[in-house]
Amino acid sequence: GQNIDQPTEMTATEGAIVQINCTYQTSGFNGLFWYQQHAGEAPTFLSYNVLDGLEEKGRFSSFLSRSKGYSYLLLKELQMKDSASYLCATQMNTGFQKLVFGTGTRLLVSP
Amino acid sequence: DAGVIQSPRHEVTEMGQEVTLRCKPISGHNSLFWYRQTMMRGLELLIYFNNNVPIDDSGMPEDRFSAKMPNASFSTLKIQPSEPRDSAVYFCASSPRGVRGLAGGANTGELFFGEGSRLTVL
């Protein structure tokens, strides 16, 4: 089965750095995705990790430790527009593409 | 490029009525997914198709829910009869990747989501 855990809500200040953690217990784990979802909109892809380590993409970085079942999304130089929900999703290795999502972390960036 | 197109964007109906949600995936994508999102349960996978064939429908709540994909460019999710607890946002997503390992290139299996259909059952 799949069990994905991430904080429900976080707050941070504009210009700061925030780390959103995700732990998972997933049978048949292949890789991990992070998606961003603004209120009332569709989720959009942020990052993908399949190997251990850090993937950096501009202000956003994502880290994966397969042995610990742990990932985090790091957002630097926070902007007001980063206020959104951040969804952690595990990818299965069943042979067909399938993502299982956590319930998401709602991030509020204040001035 | 056109993304995933869903209709209707909003639907309000009364309990017991039939609801049909529609989805047009991105051209060339061979996998299609139906998700349901609520505050309490987040994004739940209902069913997904590969090359128009249903692969896993274990997330479909009950017999009132059914999904079809008659061709590569169209899918429907039907609820009959609808109940208030079905109120949610229903997302359709497509992916260019079907069987793992066959996509090639830098394809990670990323899902591309439509804007969603917000369903309210009174």
mmCIF file of C-alpha atoms in Angstrom, chain B residues 5-8 18-25 32-34 46-49 52 54 60 65-79 90-92 117:
data_model
loop_
_atom_site.group_PDB
_atom_site.id
_atom_site.type_symbol
_atom_site.label_atom_id
_atom_site.label_comp_id
_atom_site.label_asym_id
_atom_site.label_seq_id
_atom_site.Cartn_x
_atom_site.Cartn_y
_atom_site.Cartn_z
ATOM 1 C CA ILE B 5 -9.374 19.907 -21.857
ATOM 2 C CA GLN B 6 -12.167 19.125 -19.415
ATOM 3 C CA SER B 7 -15.847 19.935 -19.458
ATOM 4 C CA PRO B 8 -17.914 21.152 -17.816
ATOM 5 C CA GLU B 18 -26.707 11.498 -13.712
ATOM 6 C CA VAL B 19 -23.461 13.409 -14.146
ATOM 7 C CA THR B 20 -21.079 13.014 -17.078
ATOM 8 C CA LEU B 21 -17.648 14.602 -17.042
ATOM 9 C CA ARG B 22 -15.583 14.773 -20.206
ATOM 10 C CA CYS B 23 -11.893 14.878 -20.966
ATOM 11 C CA LYS B 24 -9.740 15.361 -24.047
ATOM 12 C CA PRO B 25 -6.119 14.392 -23.360
ATOM 13 C CA LEU B 32 -5.133 9.030 -19.107
ATOM 14 C CA PHE B 33 -6.033 9.393 -15.450
ATOM 15 C CA TRP B 34 -9.116 10.483 -13.520
ATOM 16 C CA LEU B 46 -9.999 6.849 -9.470
ATOM 17 C CA ILE B 47 -8.993 5.040 -12.658
ATOM 18 C CA TYR B 48 -6.388 5.156 -15.380
ATOM 19 C CA PHE B 49 -6.163 4.011 -18.965
ATOM 20 C CA ASN B 52 -7.596 3.362 -24.225
ATOM 21 C CA PRO B 54 -8.558 0.528 -18.344
ATOM 22 C CA MET B 60 -13.461 3.930 -8.238
ATOM 23 C CA PHE B 65 -19.036 5.442 -10.947
ATOM 24 C CA SER B 66 -18.002 4.342 -14.430
ATOM 25 C CA ALA B 67 -15.401 5.549 -16.913
ATOM 26 C CA LYS B 68 -14.862 4.950 -20.590
ATOM 27 C CA MET B 69 -12.266 5.802 -23.171
ATOM 28 C CA PRO B 70 -13.718 4.975 -26.592
ATOM 29 C CA ASN B 71 -10.746 6.458 -28.450
ATOM 30 C CA ALA B 72 -7.397 8.106 -27.875
ATOM 31 C CA SER B 73 -8.830 11.617 -27.749
ATOM 32 C CA PHE B 74 -11.820 11.284 -25.451
ATOM 33 C CA SER B 75 -12.795 9.922 -22.060
ATOM 34 C CA THR B 76 -15.839 10.209 -19.824
ATOM 35 C CA LEU B 77 -16.448 9.742 -16.138
ATOM 36 C CA LYS B 78 -20.060 9.080 -15.251
ATOM 37 C CA ILE B 79 -21.792 9.124 -11.877
ATOM 38 C CA TYR B 90 -12.570 15.967 -10.681
ATOM 39 C CA PHE B 91 -9.295 16.223 -12.566
ATOM 40 C CA CYS B 92 -8.315 14.487 -15.733
ATOM 41 C CA SER B 117 -14.565 19.945 -13.193
#
